[in-house]
PDB file of C-alpha atoms and ligand atoms in Angstrom:
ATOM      1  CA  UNK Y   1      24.843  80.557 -18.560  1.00  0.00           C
ATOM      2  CA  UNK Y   2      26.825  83.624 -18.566  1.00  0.00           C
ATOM      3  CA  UNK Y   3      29.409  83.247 -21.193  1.00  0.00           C
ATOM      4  CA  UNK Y   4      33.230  83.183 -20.829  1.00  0.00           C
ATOM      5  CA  UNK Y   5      33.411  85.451 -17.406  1.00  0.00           C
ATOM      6  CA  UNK Y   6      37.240  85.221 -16.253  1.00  0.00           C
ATOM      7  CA  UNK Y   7      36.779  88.150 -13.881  1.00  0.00           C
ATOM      8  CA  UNK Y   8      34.743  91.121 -12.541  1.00  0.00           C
ATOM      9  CA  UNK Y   9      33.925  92.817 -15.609  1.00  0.00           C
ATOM     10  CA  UNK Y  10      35.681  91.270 -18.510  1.00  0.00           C
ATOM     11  CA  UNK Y  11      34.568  89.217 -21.165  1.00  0.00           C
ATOM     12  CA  UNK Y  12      36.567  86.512 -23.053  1.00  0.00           C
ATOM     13  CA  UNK Y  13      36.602  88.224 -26.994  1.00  0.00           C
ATOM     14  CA  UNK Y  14      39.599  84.783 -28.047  1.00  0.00           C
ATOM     15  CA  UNK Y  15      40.522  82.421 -26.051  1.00  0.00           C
ATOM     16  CA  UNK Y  16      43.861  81.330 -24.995  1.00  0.00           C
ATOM     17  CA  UNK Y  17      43.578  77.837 -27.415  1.00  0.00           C
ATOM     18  CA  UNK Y  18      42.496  80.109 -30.136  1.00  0.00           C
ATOM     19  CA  UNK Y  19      45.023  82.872 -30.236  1.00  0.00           C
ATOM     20  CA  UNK Y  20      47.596  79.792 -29.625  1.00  0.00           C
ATOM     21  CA  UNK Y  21      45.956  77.566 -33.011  1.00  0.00           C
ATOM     22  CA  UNK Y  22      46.720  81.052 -34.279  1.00  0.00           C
ATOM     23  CA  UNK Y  23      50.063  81.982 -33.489  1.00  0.00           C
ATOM     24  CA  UNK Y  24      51.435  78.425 -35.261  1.00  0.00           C
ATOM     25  CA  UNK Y  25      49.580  79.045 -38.606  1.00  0.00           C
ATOM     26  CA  UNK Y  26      51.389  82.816 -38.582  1.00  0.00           C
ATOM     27  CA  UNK Y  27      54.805  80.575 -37.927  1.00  0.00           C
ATOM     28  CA  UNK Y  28      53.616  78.298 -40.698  1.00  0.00           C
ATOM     29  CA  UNK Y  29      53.471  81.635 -42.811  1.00  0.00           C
ATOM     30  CA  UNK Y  30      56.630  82.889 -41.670  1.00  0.00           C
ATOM     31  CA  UNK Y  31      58.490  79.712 -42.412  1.00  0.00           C
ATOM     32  CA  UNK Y  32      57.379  79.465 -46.066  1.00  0.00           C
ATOM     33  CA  UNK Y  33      57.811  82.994 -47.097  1.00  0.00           C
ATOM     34  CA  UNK Y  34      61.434  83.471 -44.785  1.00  0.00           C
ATOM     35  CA  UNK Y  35      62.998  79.543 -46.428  1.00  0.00           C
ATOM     36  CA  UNK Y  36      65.163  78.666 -43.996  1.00  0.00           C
ATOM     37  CA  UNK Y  37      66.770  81.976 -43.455  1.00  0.00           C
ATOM     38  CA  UNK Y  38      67.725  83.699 -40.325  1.00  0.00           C
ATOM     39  CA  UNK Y  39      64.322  86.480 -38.904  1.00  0.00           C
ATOM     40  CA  UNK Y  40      64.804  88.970 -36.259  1.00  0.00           C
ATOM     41  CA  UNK Y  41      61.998  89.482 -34.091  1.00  0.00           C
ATOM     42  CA  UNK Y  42      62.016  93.026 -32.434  1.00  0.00           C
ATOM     43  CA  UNK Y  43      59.226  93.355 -29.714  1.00  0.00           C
ATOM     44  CA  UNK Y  44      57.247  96.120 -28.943  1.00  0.00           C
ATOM     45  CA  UNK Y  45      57.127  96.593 -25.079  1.00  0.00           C
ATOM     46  CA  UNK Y  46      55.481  95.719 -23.268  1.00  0.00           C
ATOM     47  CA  UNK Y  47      52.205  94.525 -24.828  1.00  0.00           C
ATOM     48  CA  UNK Y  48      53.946  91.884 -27.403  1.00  0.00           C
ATOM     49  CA  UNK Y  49      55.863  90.309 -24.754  1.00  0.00           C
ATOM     50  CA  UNK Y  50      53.469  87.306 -24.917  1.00  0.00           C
ATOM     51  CA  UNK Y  51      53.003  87.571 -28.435  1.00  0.00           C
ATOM     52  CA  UNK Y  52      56.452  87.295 -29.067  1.00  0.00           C
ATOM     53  CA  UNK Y  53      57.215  84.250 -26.255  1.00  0.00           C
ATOM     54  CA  UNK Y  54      54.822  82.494 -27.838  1.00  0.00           C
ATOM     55  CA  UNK Y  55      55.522  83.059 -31.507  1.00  0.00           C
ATOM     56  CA  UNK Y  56      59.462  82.244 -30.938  1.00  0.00           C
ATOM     57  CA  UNK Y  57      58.542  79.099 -29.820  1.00  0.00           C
ATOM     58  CA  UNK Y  58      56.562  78.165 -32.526  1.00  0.00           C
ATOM     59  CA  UNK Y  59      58.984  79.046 -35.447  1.00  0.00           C
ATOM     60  CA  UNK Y  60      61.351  76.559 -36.843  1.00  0.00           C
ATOM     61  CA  UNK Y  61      63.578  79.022 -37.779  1.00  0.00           C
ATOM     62  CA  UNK Y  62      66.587  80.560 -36.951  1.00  0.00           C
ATOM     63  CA  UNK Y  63      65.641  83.610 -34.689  1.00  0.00           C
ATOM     64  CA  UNK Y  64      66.881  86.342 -32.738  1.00  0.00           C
ATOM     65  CA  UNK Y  65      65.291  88.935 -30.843  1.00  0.00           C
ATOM     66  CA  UNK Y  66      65.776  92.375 -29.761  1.00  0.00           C
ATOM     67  CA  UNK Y  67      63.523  94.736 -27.662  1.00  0.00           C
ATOM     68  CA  UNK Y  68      62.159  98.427 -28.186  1.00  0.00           C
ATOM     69  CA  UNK Y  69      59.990 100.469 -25.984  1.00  0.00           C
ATOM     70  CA  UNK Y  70      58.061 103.590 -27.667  1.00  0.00           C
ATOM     71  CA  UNK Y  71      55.254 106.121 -25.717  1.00  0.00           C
ATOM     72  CA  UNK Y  72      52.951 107.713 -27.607  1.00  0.00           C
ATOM     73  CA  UNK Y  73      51.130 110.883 -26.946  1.00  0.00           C
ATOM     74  CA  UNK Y  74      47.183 112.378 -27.729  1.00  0.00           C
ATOM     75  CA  UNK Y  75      46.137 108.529 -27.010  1.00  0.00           C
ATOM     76  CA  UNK Y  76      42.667 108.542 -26.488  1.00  0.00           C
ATOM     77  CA  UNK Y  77      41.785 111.844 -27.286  1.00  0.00           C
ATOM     78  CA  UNK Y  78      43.582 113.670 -30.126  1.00  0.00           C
ATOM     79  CA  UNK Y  79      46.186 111.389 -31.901  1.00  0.00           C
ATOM     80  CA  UNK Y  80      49.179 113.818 -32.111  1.00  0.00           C
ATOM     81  CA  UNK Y  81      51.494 111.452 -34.363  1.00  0.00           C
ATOM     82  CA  UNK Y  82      54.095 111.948 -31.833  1.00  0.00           C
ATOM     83  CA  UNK Y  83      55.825 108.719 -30.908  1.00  0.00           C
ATOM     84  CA  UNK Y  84      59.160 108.537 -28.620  1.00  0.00           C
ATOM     85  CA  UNK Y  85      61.357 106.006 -28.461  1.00  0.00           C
ATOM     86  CA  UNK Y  86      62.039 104.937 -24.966  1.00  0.00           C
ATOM     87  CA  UNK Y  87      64.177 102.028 -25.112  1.00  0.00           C
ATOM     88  CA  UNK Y  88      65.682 101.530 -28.421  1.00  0.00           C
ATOM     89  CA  UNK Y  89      67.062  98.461 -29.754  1.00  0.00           C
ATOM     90  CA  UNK Y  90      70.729  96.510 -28.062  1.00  0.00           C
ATOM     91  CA  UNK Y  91      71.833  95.930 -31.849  1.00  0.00           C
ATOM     92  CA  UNK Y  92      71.881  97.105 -35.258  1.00  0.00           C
ATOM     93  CA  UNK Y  93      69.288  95.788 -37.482  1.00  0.00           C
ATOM     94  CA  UNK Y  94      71.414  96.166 -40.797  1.00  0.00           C
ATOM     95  CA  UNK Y  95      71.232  93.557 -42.972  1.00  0.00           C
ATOM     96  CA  UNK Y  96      68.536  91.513 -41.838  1.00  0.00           C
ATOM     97  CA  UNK Y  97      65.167  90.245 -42.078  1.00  0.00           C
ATOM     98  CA  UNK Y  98      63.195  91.919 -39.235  1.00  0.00           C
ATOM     99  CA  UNK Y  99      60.053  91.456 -38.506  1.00  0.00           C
ATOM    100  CA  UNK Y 100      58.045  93.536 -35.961  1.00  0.00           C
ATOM    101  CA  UNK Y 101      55.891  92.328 -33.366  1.00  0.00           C
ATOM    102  CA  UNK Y 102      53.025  93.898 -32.421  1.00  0.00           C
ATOM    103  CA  UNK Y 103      50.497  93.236 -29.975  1.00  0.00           C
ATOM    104  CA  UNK Y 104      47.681  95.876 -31.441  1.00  0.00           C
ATOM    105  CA  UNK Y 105      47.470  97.735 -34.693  1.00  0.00           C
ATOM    106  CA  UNK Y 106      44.797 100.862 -33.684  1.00  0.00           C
ATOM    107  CA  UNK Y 107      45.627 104.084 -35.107  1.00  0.00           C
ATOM    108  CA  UNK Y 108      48.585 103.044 -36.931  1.00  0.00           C
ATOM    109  CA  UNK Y 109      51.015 106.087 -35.234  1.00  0.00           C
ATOM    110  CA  UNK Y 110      53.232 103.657 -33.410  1.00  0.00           C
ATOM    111  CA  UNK Y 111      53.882 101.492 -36.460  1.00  0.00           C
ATOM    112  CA  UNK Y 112      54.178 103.956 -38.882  1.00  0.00           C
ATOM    113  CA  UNK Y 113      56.457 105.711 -37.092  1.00  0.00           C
ATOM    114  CA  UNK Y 114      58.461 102.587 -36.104  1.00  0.00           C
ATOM    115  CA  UNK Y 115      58.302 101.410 -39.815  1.00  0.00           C
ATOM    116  CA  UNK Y 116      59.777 104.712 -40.724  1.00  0.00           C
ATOM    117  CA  UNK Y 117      62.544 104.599 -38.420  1.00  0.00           C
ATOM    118  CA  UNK Y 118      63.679 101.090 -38.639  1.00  0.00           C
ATOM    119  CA  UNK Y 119      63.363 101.105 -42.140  1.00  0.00           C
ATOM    120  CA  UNK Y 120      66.332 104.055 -42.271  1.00  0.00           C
ATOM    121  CA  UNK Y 121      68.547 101.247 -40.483  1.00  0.00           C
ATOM    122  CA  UNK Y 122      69.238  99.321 -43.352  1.00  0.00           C
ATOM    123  CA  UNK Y 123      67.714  96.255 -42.492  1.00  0.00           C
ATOM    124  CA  UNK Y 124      67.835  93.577 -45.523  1.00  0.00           C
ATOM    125  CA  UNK Y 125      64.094  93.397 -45.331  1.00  0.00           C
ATOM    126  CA  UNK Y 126      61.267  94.701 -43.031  1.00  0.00           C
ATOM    127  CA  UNK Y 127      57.839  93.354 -42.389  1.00  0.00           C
ATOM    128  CA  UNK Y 128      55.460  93.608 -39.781  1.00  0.00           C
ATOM    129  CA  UNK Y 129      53.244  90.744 -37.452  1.00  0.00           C
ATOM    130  CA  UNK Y 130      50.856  91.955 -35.124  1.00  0.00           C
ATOM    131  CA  UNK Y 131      48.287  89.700 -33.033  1.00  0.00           C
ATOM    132  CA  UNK Y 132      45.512  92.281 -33.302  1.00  0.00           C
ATOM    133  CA  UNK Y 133      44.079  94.888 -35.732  1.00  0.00           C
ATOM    134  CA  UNK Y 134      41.486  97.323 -35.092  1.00  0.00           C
ATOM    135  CA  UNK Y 135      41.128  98.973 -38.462  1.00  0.00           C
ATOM    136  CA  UNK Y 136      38.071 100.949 -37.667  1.00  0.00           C
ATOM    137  CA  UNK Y 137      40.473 103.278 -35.507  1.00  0.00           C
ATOM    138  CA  UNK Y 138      42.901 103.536 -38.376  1.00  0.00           C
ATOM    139  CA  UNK Y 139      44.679 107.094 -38.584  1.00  0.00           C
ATOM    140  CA  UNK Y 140      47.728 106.440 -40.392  1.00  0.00           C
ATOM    141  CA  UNK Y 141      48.146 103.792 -43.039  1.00  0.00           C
ATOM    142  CA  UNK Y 142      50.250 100.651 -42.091  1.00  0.00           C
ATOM    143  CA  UNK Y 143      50.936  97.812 -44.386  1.00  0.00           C
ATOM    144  CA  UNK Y 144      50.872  94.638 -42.189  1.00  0.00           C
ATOM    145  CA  UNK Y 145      52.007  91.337 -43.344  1.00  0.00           C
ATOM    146  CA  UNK Y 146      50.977  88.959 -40.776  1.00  0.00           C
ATOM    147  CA  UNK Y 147      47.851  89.332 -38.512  1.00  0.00           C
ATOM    148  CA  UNK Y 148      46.499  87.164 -35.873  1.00  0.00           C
ATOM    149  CA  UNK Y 149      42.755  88.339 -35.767  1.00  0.00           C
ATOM    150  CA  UNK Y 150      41.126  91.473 -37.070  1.00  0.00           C
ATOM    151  CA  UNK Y 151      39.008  92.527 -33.999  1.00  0.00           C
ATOM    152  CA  UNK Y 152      36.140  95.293 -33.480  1.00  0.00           C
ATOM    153  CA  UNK Y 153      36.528  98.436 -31.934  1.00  0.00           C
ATOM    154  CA  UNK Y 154      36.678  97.543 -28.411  1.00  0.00           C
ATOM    155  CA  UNK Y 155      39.485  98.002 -25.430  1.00  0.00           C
ATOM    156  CA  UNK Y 156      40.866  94.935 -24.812  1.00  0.00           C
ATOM    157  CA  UNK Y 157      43.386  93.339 -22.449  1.00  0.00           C
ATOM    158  CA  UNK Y 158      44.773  90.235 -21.431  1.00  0.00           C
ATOM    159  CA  UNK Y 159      47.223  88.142 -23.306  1.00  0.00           C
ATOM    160  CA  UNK Y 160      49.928  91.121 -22.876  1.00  0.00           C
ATOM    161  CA  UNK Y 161      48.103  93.961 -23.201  1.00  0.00           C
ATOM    162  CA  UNK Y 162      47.029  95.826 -20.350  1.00  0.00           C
ATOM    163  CA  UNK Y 163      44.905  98.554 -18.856  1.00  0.00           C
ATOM    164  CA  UNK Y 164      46.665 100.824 -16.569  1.00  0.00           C
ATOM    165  CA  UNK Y 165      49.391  98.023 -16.367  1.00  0.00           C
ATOM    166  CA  UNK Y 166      46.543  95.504 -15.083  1.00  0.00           C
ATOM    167  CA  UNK Y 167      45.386  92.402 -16.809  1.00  0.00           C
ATOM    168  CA  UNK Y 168      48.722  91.763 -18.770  1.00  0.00           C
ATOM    169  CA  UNK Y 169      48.541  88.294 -17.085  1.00  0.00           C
ATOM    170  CA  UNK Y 170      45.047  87.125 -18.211  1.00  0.00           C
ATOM    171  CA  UNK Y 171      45.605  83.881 -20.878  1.00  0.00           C
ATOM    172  CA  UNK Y 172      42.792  85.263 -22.793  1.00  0.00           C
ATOM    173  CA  UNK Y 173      42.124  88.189 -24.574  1.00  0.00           C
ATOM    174  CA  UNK Y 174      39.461  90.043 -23.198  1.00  0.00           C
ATOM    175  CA  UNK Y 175      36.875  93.079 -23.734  1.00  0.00           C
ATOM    176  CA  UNK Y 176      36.907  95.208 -20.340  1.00  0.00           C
ATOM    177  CA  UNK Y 177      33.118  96.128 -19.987  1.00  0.00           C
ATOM    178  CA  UNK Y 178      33.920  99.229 -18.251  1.00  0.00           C
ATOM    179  CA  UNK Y 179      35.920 101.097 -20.837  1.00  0.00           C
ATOM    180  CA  UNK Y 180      34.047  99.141 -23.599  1.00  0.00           C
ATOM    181  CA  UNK Y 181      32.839 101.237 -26.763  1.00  0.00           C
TER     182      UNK Y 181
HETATM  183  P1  IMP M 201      48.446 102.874 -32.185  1.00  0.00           P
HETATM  184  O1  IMP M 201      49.665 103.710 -32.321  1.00  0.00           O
HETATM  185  O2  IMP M 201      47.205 103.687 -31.945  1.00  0.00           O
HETATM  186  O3  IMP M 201      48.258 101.879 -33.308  1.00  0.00           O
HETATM  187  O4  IMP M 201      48.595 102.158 -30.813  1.00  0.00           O
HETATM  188  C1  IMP M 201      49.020 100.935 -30.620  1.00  0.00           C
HETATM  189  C2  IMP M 201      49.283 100.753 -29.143  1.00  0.00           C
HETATM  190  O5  IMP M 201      48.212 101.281 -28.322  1.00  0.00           O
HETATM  191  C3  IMP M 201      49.355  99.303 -28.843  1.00  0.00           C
HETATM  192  O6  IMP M 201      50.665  98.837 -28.965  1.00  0.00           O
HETATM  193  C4  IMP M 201      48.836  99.226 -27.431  1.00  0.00           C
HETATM  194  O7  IMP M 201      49.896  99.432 -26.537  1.00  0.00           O
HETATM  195  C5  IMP M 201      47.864 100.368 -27.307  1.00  0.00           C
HETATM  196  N1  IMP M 201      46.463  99.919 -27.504  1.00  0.00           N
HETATM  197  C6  IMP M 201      45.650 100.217 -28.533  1.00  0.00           C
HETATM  198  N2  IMP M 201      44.448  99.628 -28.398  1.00  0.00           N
HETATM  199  C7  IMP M 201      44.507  98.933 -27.246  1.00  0.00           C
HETATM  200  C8  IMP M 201      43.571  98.100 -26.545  1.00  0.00           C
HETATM  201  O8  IMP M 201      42.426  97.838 -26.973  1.00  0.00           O
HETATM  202  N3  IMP M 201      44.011  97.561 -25.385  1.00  0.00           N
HETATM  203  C9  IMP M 201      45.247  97.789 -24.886  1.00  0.00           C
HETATM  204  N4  IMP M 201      46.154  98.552 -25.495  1.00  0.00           N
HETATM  205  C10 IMP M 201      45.787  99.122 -26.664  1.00  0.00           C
HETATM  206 MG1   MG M 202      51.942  97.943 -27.810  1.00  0.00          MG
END
């Protein structure tokens, strides 16, 4: 039988139940190491939108959230380390404990350049969560404190991320045969 076909020309790499199972152990992390105190979640858009939906959910904590949209340029071809913030956040992030969410850790230029910059905001501490890793496309070092699965060097989508703004929808995430590696 062909396995895990969800549509023309992608194949299921974690399934929705899995990344879910997932998500609640990183909560389960969160809550020990964060006590009881307040965490700030600050989304990267648009690919951790269902990331995030699905992690504030799961934490029994108290939580806010806040929204920033970067572009990056040289993707794909030469990474240039150039990363522009597009939206930036509705409130200051001094004083608390923020955590990042990420769908994908690749290169590491968005992060590190994120890190950097939120980091100069005073926050009273600063980690980082994202749902995937690809560390054999690792330019730039990033020190990530929560990860969901470490995944090989394929394109993936579903789950929130997308290809050409397609497939965001998908429950699973996916390898897309055509741009696979
Ligand atoms: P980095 O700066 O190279 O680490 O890029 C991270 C961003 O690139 C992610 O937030 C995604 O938006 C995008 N990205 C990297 N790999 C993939 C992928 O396999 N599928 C979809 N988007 C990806
Ligand atoms: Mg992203």
């Amino acid at each position: 039988m062909a396995r895990a076909k969800t549509d023309r020309g992608v194949k299921v790499l974690l399934r929705g139940s899995q990344i879910r199972r997932r998500v609640r152990e990183l909560a389960r992390e969160m809550e020990r190491d964060y006590k009881g105190e307040a965490v700030h979640l600050i989304c990267i858009l648009k690919g951790a939108c269902v990331f995030l939906a699905d992690l504030l959910r799961e934490l029994k904590l108290p939580v806010s959230v806040d929204f920033i949209a970067v572009s990056s340029y040289g993707k794909g071809s030469l990474p240039s380390g150039e990363v522009r913030i597009t939206k930036d956040l509705d409130h200051s992030v001094e004083g608390l404990n923020v955590i990042i969410v990420e769908d994908i850790l690749d290169t590491g230029l968005t992060l590190n350049y994120l890190y950097r910059i939120l980091e100069s905001r005073k926050p009273r501490s600063l980690r980082i969560a994202t749902l995937l890793d690809k560390p054999a496309r690792r330019v730039k070092e990033v020190k990530v404190d929560y990860v969901g699965f470490q995944i090989p060097d394929k394109f993936v989508v579903g789950y929130g991320l997308d290809y050409g703004e397609r497939y965001r929808n998908l429950p699973d995430v996916c390898v897309l045969s055509s741009v696979e590696s």
